[in-house]
Coordinates of C-alpha atoms and ligand atoms in Angstrom, one line a residue:
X1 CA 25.2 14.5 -5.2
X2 CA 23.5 15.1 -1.8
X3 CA 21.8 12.8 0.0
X4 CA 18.9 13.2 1.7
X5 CA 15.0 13.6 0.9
X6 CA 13.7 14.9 -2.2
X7 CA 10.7 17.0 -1.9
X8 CA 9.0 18.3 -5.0
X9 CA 5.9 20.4 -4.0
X10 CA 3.2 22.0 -6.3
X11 CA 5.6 23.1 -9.5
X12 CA 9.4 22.5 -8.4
X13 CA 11.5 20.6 -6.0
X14 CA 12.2 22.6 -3.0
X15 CA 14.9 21.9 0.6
X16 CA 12.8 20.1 3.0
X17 CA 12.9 23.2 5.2
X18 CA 10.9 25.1 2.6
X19 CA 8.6 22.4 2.2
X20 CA 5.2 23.7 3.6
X21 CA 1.8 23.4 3.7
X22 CA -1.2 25.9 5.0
X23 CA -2.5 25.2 7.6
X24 CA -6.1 25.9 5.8
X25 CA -5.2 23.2 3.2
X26 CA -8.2 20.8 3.3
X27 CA -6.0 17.8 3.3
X28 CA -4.5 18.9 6.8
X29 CA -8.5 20.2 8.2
X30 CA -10.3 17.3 6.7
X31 CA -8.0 14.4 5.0
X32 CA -9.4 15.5 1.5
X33 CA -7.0 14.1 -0.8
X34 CA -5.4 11.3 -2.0
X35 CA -2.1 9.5 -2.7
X36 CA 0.1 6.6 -3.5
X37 CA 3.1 5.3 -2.0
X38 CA 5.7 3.2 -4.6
X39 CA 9.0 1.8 -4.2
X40 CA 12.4 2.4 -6.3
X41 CA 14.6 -0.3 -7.2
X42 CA 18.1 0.8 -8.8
X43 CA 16.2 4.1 -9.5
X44 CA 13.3 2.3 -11.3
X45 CA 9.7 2.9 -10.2
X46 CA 8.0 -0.7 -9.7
X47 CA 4.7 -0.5 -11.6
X48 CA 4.6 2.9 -12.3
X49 CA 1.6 3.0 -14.6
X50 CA -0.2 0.7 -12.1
X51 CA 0.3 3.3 -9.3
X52 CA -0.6 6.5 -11.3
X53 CA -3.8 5.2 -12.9
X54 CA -4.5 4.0 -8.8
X55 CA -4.0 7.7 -8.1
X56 CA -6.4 8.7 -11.0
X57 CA -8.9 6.3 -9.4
X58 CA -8.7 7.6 -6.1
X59 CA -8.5 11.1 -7.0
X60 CA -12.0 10.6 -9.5
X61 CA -14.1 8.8 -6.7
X62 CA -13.2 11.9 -4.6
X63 CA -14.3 13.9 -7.5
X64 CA -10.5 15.7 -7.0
X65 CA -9.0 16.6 -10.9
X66 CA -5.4 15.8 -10.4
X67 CA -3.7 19.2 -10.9
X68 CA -0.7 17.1 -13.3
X69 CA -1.2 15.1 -15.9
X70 CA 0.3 11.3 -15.9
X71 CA 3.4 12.5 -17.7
X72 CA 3.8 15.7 -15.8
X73 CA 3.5 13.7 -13.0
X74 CA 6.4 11.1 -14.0
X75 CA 8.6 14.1 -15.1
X76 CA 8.3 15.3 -11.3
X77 CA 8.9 11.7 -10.0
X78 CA 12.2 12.0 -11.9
X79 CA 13.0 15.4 -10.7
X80 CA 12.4 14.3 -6.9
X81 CA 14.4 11.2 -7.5
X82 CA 17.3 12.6 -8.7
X83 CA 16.9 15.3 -5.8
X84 CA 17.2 12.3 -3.4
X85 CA 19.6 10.8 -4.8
X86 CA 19.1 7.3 -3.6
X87 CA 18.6 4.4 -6.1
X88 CA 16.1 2.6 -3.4
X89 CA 14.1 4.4 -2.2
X90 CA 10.3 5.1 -0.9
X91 CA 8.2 7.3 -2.7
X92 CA 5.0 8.9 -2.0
X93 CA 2.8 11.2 -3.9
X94 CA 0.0 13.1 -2.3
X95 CA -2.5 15.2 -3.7
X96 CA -5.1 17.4 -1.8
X97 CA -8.0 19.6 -1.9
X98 CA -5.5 22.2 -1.5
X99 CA -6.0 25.6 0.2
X100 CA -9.3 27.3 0.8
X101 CA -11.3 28.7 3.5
X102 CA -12.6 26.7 6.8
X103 CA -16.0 24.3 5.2
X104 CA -16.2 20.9 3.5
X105 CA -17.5 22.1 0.1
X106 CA -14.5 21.2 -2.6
X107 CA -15.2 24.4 -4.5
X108 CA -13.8 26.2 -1.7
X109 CA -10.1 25.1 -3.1
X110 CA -9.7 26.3 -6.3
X111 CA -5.9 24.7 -6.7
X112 CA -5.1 20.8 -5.0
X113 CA -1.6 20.6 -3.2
X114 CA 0.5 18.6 -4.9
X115 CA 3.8 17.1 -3.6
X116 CA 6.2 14.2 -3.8
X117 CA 8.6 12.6 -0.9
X118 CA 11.5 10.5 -2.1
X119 CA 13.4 8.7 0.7
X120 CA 15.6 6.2 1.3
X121 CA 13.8 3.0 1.4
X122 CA 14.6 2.3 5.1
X123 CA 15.4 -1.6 5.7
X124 CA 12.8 -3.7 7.0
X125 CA 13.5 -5.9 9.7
X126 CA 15.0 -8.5 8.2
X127 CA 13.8 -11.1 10.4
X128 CA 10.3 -10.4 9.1
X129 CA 11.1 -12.6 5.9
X130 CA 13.1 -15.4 8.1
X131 CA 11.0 -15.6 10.8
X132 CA 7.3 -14.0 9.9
X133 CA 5.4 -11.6 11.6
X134 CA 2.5 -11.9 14.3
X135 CA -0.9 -10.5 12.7
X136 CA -3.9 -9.6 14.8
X137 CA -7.0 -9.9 14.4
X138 CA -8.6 -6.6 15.6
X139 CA -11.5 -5.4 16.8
X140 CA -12.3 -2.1 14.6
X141 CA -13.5 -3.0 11.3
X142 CA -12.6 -2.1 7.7
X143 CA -14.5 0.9 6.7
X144 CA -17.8 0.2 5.3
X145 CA -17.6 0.3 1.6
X146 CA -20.4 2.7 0.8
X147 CA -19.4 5.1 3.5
X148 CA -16.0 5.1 3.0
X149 CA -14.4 3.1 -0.2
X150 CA -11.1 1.6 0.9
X151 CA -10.5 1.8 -3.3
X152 CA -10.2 5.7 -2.5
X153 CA -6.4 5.8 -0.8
X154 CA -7.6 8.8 0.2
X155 CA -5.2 11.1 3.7
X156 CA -8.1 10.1 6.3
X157 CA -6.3 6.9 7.6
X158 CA -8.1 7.0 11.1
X159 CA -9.7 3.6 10.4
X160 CA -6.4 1.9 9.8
X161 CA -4.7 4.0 12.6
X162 CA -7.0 2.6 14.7
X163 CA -6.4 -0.6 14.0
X164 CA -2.5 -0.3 14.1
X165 CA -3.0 1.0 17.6
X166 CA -4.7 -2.1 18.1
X167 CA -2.3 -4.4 16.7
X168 CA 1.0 -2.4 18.9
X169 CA -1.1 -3.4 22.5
X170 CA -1.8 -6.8 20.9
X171 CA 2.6 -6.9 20.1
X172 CA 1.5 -7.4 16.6
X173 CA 3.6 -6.5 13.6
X174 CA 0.4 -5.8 11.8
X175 CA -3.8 -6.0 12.0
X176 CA -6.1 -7.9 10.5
X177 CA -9.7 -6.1 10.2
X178 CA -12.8 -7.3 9.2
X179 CA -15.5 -5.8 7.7
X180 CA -18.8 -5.0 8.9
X181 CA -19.9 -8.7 7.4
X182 CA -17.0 -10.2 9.5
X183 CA -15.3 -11.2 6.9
X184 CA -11.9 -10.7 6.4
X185 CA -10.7 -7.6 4.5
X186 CA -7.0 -6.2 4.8
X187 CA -4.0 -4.9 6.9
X188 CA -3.5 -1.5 7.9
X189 CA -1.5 -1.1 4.9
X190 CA -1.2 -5.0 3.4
X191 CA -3.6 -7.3 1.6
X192 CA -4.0 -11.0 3.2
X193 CA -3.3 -14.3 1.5
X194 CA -3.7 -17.9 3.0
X195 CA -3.5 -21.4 2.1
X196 CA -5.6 -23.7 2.6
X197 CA -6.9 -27.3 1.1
X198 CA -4.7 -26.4 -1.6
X199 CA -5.5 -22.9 -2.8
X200 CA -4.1 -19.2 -2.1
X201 CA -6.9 -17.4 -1.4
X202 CA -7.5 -13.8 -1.1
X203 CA -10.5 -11.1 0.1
X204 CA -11.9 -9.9 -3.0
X205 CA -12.8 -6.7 -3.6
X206 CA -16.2 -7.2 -2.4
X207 CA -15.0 -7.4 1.0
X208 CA -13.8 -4.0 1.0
X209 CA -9.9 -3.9 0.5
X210 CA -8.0 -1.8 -1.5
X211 CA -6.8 -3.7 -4.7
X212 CA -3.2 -3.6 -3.8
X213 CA -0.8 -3.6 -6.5
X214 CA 1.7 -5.8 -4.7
X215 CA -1.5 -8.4 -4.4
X216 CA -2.3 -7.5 -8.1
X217 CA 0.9 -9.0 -8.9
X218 CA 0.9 -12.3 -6.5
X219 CA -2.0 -13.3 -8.3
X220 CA -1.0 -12.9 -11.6
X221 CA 2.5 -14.8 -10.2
X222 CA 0.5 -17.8 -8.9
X223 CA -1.6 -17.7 -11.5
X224 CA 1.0 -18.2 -13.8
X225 CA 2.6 -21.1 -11.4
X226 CA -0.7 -22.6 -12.4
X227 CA -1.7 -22.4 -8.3
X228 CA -5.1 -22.8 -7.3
X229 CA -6.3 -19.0 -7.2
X230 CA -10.1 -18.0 -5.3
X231 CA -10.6 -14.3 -4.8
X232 CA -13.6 -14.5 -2.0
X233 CA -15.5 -13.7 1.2
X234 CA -13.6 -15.2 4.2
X235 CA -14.2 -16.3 8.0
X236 CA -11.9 -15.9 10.7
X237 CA -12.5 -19.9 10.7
X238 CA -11.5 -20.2 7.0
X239 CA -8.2 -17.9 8.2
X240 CA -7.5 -20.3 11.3
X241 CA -7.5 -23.6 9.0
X242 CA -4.8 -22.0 7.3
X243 CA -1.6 -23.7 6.5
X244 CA 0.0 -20.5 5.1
X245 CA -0.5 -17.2 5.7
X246 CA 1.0 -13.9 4.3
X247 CA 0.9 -10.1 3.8
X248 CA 1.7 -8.0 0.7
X249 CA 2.5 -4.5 0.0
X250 CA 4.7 -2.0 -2.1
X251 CA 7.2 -1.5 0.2
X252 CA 7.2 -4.7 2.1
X253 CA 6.3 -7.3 -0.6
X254 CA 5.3 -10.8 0.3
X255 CA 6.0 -11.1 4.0
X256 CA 5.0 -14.4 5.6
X257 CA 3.2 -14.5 9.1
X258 CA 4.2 -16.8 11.9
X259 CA 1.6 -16.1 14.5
X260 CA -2.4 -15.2 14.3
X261 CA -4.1 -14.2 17.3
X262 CA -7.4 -12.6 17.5
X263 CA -7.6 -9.6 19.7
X264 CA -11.3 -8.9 19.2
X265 CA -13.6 -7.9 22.2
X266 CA -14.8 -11.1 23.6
X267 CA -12.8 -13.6 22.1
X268 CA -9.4 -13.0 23.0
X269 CA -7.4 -16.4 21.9
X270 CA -5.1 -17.7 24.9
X271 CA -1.9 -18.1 24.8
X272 CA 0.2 -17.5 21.9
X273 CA -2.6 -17.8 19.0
X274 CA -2.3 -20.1 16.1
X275 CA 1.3 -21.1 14.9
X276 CA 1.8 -21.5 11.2
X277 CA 5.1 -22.8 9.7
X278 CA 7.0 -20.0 8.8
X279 CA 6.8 -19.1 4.9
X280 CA 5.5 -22.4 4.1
X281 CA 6.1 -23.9 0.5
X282 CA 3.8 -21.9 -1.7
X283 CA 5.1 -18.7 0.2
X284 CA 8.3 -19.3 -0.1
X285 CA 8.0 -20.0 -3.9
X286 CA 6.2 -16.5 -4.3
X287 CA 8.4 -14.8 -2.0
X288 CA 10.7 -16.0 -4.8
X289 CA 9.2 -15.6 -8.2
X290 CA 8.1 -11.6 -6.8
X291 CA 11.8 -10.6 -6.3
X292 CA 12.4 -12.3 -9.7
X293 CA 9.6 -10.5 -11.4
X294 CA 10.8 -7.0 -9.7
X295 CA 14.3 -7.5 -11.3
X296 CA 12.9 -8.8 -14.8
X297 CA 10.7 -5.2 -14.2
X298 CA 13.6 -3.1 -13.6
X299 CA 15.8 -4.8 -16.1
X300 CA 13.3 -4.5 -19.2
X301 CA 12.5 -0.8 -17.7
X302 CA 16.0 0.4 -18.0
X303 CA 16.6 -1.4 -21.1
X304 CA 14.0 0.4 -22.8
X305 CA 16.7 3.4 -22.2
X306 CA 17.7 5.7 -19.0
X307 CA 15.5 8.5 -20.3
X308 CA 12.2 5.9 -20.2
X309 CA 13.3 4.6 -16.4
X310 CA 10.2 3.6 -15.3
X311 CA 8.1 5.5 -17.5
X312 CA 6.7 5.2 -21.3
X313 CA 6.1 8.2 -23.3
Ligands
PDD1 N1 -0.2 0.9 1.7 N2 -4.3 -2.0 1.9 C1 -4.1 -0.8 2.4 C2 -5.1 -0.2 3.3 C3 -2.9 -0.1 2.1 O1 -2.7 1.1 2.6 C4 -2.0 -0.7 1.3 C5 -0.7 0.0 0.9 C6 -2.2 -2.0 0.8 C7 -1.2 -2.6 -0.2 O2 -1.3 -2.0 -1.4 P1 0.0 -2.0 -2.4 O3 0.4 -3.4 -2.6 O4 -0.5 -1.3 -3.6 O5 1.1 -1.3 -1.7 C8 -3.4 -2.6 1.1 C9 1.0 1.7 1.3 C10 2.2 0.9 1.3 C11 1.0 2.9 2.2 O6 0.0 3.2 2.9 O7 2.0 3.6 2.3

């Protein structure tokens, strides 16, 4: 079997060099569109379901009618994969307006762009999960909730570029923002959990955040570990009395941090910021019981037979 991307774009999969978009497609002119990014272990799609019914969400609150339906959708997940041909892999689907002429009304595109990258899942650093990462506190905010939902995962990412630029001049692995409250919100692509006076505590989705699915299942894992669990609104002051910190997301899971500085206009930190211990206890054990619950996933998914992988009729 080859080796390489899969690409699978509006009705078929097609060779990455035939893999194009017009230049008048609205998701290109104006970000209008949507999409999700999952990982593939051993060929199984971790939380499938979760991910589709996340595109649904975004797609709806964009008013954008997904041009597949779920099991059309999975059907071309398969397709890609196999196309690929690796067993771990990244995988994105994106959705957009589609084609239509130059103006922001939707009507203008009367068919959305639909297409699917399969990858191989390049390694993270590994020393992320020995040795943590350094997160930033940033200066540009989250967007603001009723202007732009971070629920939508919608193709404008400028806020979160923004804040990645940020966090690369700061030598940060990631940012922190805030929102317009001050309060803490999310990552440029990872929720934020910390410890402190013996809870694991987490931005809820008040604060504006995008309900991760990777943070969707840390709770449910602590939870279960009968941990201490508060979803809330929190200072940089609550995040500085922290014990443990750590970040979560599809393709990175639970990654602990090692270093918090605040690069915020007017408040730079000096030195080297706060030290935390590196993947403290509680980390640790959820670092642990996630891998655990990934393999009992795929395990179960496959069992269910190799024509289900990762999806239910
Ligand atoms: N990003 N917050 C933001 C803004 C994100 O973009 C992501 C995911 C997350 C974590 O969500 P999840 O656990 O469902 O991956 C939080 C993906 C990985 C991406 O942008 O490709």
């Amino acid at each position: 079997m080859e080796t390489g991307a899969g690409i699978y774009l509006n009705d078929k999969v097609v060779p990455l060099a035939e893999a194009r978009v017009s230049v008048l497609d609205h998701g290109f002119l104006y970000g209008d569109g949507v999409y999700e990014t999952m990982r593939v272990y051993g060929g199984v799609v971790f939380m499938l379901e979760e991910h589709l019914a996340r595109l649904e969400k975004s797609a709806s609150l964009i008013e954008l009618k997904l041009p597949k339906s779920p099991r059309q959708i999975k059907l071309a997940i398969f397709e890609t994969l196999e196309a690929c041909g690796h067993k771990d892999a990244y995988l994105r689907v994106t959705v957009s307006r589609g084609e239509g002429p130059i103006g922001l009304d939707p009507e203008l595109c009367p068919r959305p762009t639909f297409f699917i990258i399969a990858d191989r899942l390049k390694p993270q650093p590994r020393d992320i999960y020995e040795k943590g990462i350094h997160l930033a506190i940033v200066n540009t905010r989250r967007n603001l909730k009723e202007a732009l939902d971070p629920q939508i995962k919608s193709l404008n990412f400028l806020n979160n570029i923004r804040a990645k630029i940020e966090a690369k001049k700061a030598d940060a692995f990631e940012a922190l923002m805030l929102n317009h409250r001050g309060h803490l919100s999310e990552g440029t692509t990872s929720n934020i959990f910390f410890v402190s006076e013996g809870a694991l505590r987490t931005p809820g989705p008040q604060c504006g955040i995008l309900r991760g699915i990777t943070r969707d299942v840390v709770l449910t894992i602590a939870r279960r570990l009968d941990m201490k669990v508060v979803e809330g609104e929190f200072t940089v002051e609550d995040l500085l009395g922290a014990s443990e910190v750590f970040i979560t997301s599809t393709i990175m899971e639970v990654v602990p941090v090692s270093r918090l500085t605040i690069s915020m206009e007017g408040n730079r930190m000096e030195g080297t910021g706060i030290k935390l211990s590196v993947a403290g206890e509680i980390t640790r054990a959820l670092m642990a019981e996630y891998r655990k619950e990934v393999l009992s996933y795929v395990e179960n998914t496959k069992a269910a037979g190799p024509s289900l992988w990762g999806f239910t009729e």
